[in-house]
Short mmCIF file of C-alpha atoms in Angstrom, two decimals:
data_model
loop_
_atom_site.label_atom_id
_atom_site.label_comp_id
_atom_site.label_asym_id
_atom_site.label_seq_id
_atom_site.Cartn_x
_atom_site.Cartn_y
_atom_site.Cartn_z
CA MET A 282 121.52 152.05 94.42
CA SER A 283 124.90 153.12 93.19
CA GLN A 284 126.42 150.37 91.08
CA MET A 285 123.01 148.70 90.97
CA TYR A 286 119.96 148.96 88.74
CA ASN A 287 117.57 151.41 90.42
CA LEU A 288 114.15 150.11 91.42
CA SER A 289 111.41 152.29 92.94
CA THR A 290 109.72 151.42 96.23
CA ARG A 291 106.54 150.69 94.25
CA GLU A 292 108.37 148.27 91.94
CA ILE A 293 110.04 146.51 94.87
CA GLU A 294 106.74 146.14 96.73
CA GLN A 295 105.01 144.75 93.66
CA GLN A 296 107.80 142.25 93.08
CA ILE A 297 108.15 140.94 96.63
CA ALA A 298 104.47 140.95 97.65
CA ASN A 299 104.06 137.24 96.89
CA TYR A 300 107.62 136.09 97.62
CA ALA A 301 107.86 133.35 100.24
CA LEU A 302 110.40 133.27 103.05
CA GLN A 303 111.51 129.99 104.58
CA PHE A 304 114.24 129.49 107.16
CA ASP A 305 116.07 126.34 108.18
CA THR A 306 116.26 125.92 111.95
CA LEU A 307 119.70 124.26 111.76
CA LYS A 308 122.31 126.15 113.80
CA ASP A 309 126.05 125.67 113.34
CA ASP A 310 128.08 128.16 115.37
CA GLU A 311 131.17 127.75 113.20
CA ILE A 312 129.28 128.51 109.98
CA GLU A 313 127.16 131.18 111.62
CA TRP A 314 129.79 133.25 113.40
CA ARG A 315 133.34 132.20 112.48
CA TYR A 316 133.38 131.08 108.84
CA GLN A 317 133.66 133.91 106.31
CA PRO A 318 132.29 132.65 102.98
CA PRO A 319 132.32 134.61 99.71
CA PRO A 320 130.20 137.76 100.30
CA PHE A 321 126.46 137.30 99.93
CA VAL A 322 125.67 140.87 98.89
CA ALA A 323 127.66 140.58 95.64
CA THR A 324 125.22 137.90 94.49
CA PHE A 325 122.22 140.09 95.34
CA VAL A 326 123.65 142.99 93.34
CA ALA A 327 124.61 140.75 90.40
CA PHE A 328 121.13 139.26 90.18
CA ILE A 329 119.44 142.66 90.12
CA GLU A 330 121.90 143.94 87.53
CA GLU A 331 121.24 140.93 85.31
CA HIS A 332 117.48 140.52 85.73
CA ARG A 333 116.33 144.07 86.62
CA ARG A 334 114.27 142.77 89.54
CA VAL A 335 114.56 141.49 93.10
CA PRO A 336 115.34 137.76 93.32
CA THR A 337 113.17 135.45 95.35
CA GLN A 338 114.83 133.90 98.37
CA VAL A 339 115.26 130.60 96.52
CA GLU A 340 116.70 132.35 93.46
CA PHE A 341 119.12 134.25 95.67
CA VAL A 342 120.42 131.11 97.38
CA GLU A 343 120.71 129.22 94.07
CA HIS A 344 122.48 132.14 92.41
CA TYR A 345 124.91 132.38 95.31
CA VAL A 346 125.85 128.71 95.04
CA ALA A 347 126.20 128.93 91.25
CA GLN A 348 128.41 132.03 91.47
CA ASN A 349 130.67 130.62 94.17
CA ARG A 350 130.65 126.87 93.59
CA THR A 351 134.37 126.53 92.85
CA ALA A 352 135.48 128.65 95.80
CA LEU A 353 133.05 126.95 98.18
CA ASN A 354 134.09 123.45 97.09
CA ALA A 355 137.75 124.32 97.62
CA GLU A 356 137.04 125.81 101.05
CA PHE A 357 134.95 122.84 102.16
CA LEU A 358 137.65 120.37 101.12
CA ARG A 359 140.28 122.39 102.96
CA LYS A 360 138.36 123.02 106.17
CA TRP A 361 136.20 119.94 106.80
CA THR A 362 136.10 116.19 106.26
CA ARG A 363 133.78 114.83 103.60
CA ALA A 364 131.58 113.40 106.35
CA GLU A 365 130.97 116.96 107.58
CA HIS A 366 130.21 118.50 104.19
CA ALA A 367 126.47 117.85 104.02
CA GLN A 368 125.75 119.45 107.39
CA LYS A 369 128.12 122.38 106.77
CA LYS A 370 126.53 123.03 103.37
CA ARG A 371 123.04 122.95 104.85
CA ALA A 372 124.12 125.39 107.57
CA LEU A 373 125.71 127.72 105.00
CA LEU A 374 122.60 127.72 102.81
CA ALA A 375 120.55 128.49 105.92
CA ARG A 376 122.82 131.45 106.63
CA VAL A 377 122.49 132.72 103.05
CA ALA A 378 118.70 132.44 103.26
CA HIS A 379 118.64 134.32 106.59
CA ALA A 380 120.71 137.16 105.10
CA TYR A 381 118.37 137.65 102.14
CA PRO A 382 115.62 139.80 103.76
CA SER A 383 118.19 142.29 105.03
CA PHE A 384 119.38 142.93 101.46
CA VAL A 385 115.78 143.52 100.38
CA ARG A 386 115.35 146.02 103.23
CA ASP A 387 118.56 147.83 102.28
CA LEU A 388 117.43 148.06 98.67
CA TYR A 389 114.02 149.34 99.70
CA PHE A 390 115.40 151.90 102.15
CA CYS A 391 117.80 153.21 99.53
CA ALA A 392 114.87 153.73 97.13
CA LEU A 393 112.74 155.31 99.88
CA LEU A 394 115.47 157.75 100.92
CA ARG A 395 116.01 158.79 97.33
CA GLU A 396 112.29 159.30 96.79
CA GLN A 397 112.31 161.61 99.81
CA GLY A 398 114.99 163.76 98.25
CA LEU A 399 118.12 162.46 99.97
CA HIS A 400 121.34 161.63 98.17
CA VAL A 401 122.09 158.02 99.06
CA GLU A 402 124.63 155.54 97.77
CA TYR A 403 125.27 151.87 98.17
CA ASP A 404 128.58 150.20 97.43
CA PRO A 405 128.69 146.40 97.83
CA THR A 406 132.44 146.53 98.46
CA GLN A 407 131.92 148.95 101.32
CA ASP A 408 129.18 146.74 102.77
CA VAL A 409 131.53 143.75 102.79
CA GLU A 410 134.70 145.50 103.87
CA GLU A 411 133.32 148.12 106.26
CA GLY A 412 129.95 146.77 107.40
CA VAL A 413 128.12 149.82 106.04
CA ASP A 414 124.70 149.39 104.44
CA LEU A 415 124.01 152.83 102.94
CA VAL A 416 125.75 156.22 102.79
CA VAL A 417 123.78 159.48 102.84
CA THR A 418 125.48 162.72 101.80
CA HIS A 419 123.85 166.01 102.84
CA ALA A 420 125.19 169.56 103.21
CA GLY A 421 128.76 168.33 103.09
CA ARG A 422 128.20 165.57 105.65
CA ARG A 423 128.62 161.90 104.90
CA VAL A 424 126.67 159.61 107.21
CA GLN A 425 126.97 155.84 107.08
CA LEU A 426 123.78 153.95 107.91
CA HIS A 427 123.38 150.53 109.50
CA LEU A 428 119.88 149.11 109.07
CA PHE A 429 118.73 146.10 111.08
CA LEU A 430 115.70 144.56 112.75
CA ALA A 431 115.14 144.78 116.49
CA SER A 432 115.73 141.05 116.96
CA THR A 433 118.26 139.04 118.95
CA ARG A 434 119.76 137.55 115.79
CA ALA A 435 120.08 140.94 114.09
CA ARG A 436 121.67 142.51 117.16
CA GLN A 437 124.17 139.65 117.37
CA GLY A 438 125.02 140.20 113.71
CA ARG A 439 125.42 143.94 114.27
CA ALA A 440 127.71 143.30 117.25
CA LYS A 441 129.79 140.92 115.14
CA LYS A 442 130.22 143.58 112.44
CA ASN A 443 131.16 146.13 115.08
CA ARG A 444 133.94 143.87 116.30
CA ARG A 445 135.14 143.08 112.79
CA HIS A 446 135.28 146.63 111.45
CA HIS A 447 136.94 149.84 112.56
CA PHE A 448 134.41 152.58 111.88
CA ALA A 449 135.46 156.11 110.98
CA GLY A 450 133.30 159.15 110.33
CA GLU A 451 129.63 159.55 111.23
CA HIS A 452 127.44 156.48 111.68
CA LEU A 453 123.76 156.00 112.43
CA ASP A 454 122.03 152.77 113.46
CA ILE A 455 118.46 152.48 112.15
CA VAL A 456 116.80 149.81 114.30
CA LEU A 457 113.55 148.58 112.75
CA GLN A 458 110.82 147.97 115.31
CA PRO A 459 107.98 145.85 113.85
CA ASP A 460 105.31 148.40 114.79
CA GLU A 461 107.18 151.07 112.82
CA CYS A 462 107.60 148.93 109.70
CA LYS A 463 105.49 148.40 106.62
CA SER A 464 104.43 144.81 106.10
CA VAL A 465 104.59 143.72 102.46
CA GLY A 466 103.94 140.01 102.04
CA ALA A 467 106.47 138.23 104.27
CA PHE A 468 108.73 141.28 104.58
CA TRP A 469 109.09 144.03 107.19
CA LEU A 470 110.21 147.20 105.41
CA PRO A 471 111.41 150.62 106.60
CA THR A 472 109.01 153.56 106.38
CA LEU A 473 108.96 157.35 106.42
CA THR A 474 109.46 157.08 110.19
CA HIS A 475 112.96 155.77 109.49
CA VAL A 476 113.57 158.40 106.82
CA GLN A 477 112.69 161.01 109.45
CA MET A 478 115.29 159.51 111.81
CA VAL A 479 117.93 160.08 109.14
CA LYS A 480 116.71 163.62 108.43
CA LEU A 481 116.72 164.51 112.13
CA PHE A 482 120.25 163.18 112.48
CA LEU A 483 121.24 165.36 109.52
CA GLY A 484 119.49 168.38 111.06
CA ASP A 485 117.05 168.44 108.17
CA GLY A 486 113.97 167.04 109.90
#
């Protein structure tokens, strides 16, 4: 990915094959939908740059807390009473953990698109500020991709980004249906079917 150490699809698959995914069932609407913490994706990028591999889910959450401890502590003290801190922290960590697989999918799709001959870029700043996952450039066109699972939670998240951002230019939603995905360990990953969607949109299918 641009501004990130490049891993191949084979390397990513080998690394994540035995990674566990665990999700806390705690739901806190304020943390989930209204609170804007320091961006998660910056931690994902930083870990890969430093370690030249995909973090586990636990490593990702721990790295996020370590990177943002000062800012998070200040925010928690400003926004909530000390009695609320434990529950708010648990809810935030749950949100970080839930975000993790989407970053793995973005990374994998970027590698897959490149391996199929497409020019693709990823800019963490653009992801945070504009809600764009990947950008494909082809024959003078610049298409911004949004990759997400066909799940209620993912669609809610996509709708939230749509409300938060004003999108310009060409955009393409890539909705991952489970029966179209590749299962690697605990992960559902995009496939050549999704690459073909991009190529057809570009008129290159």
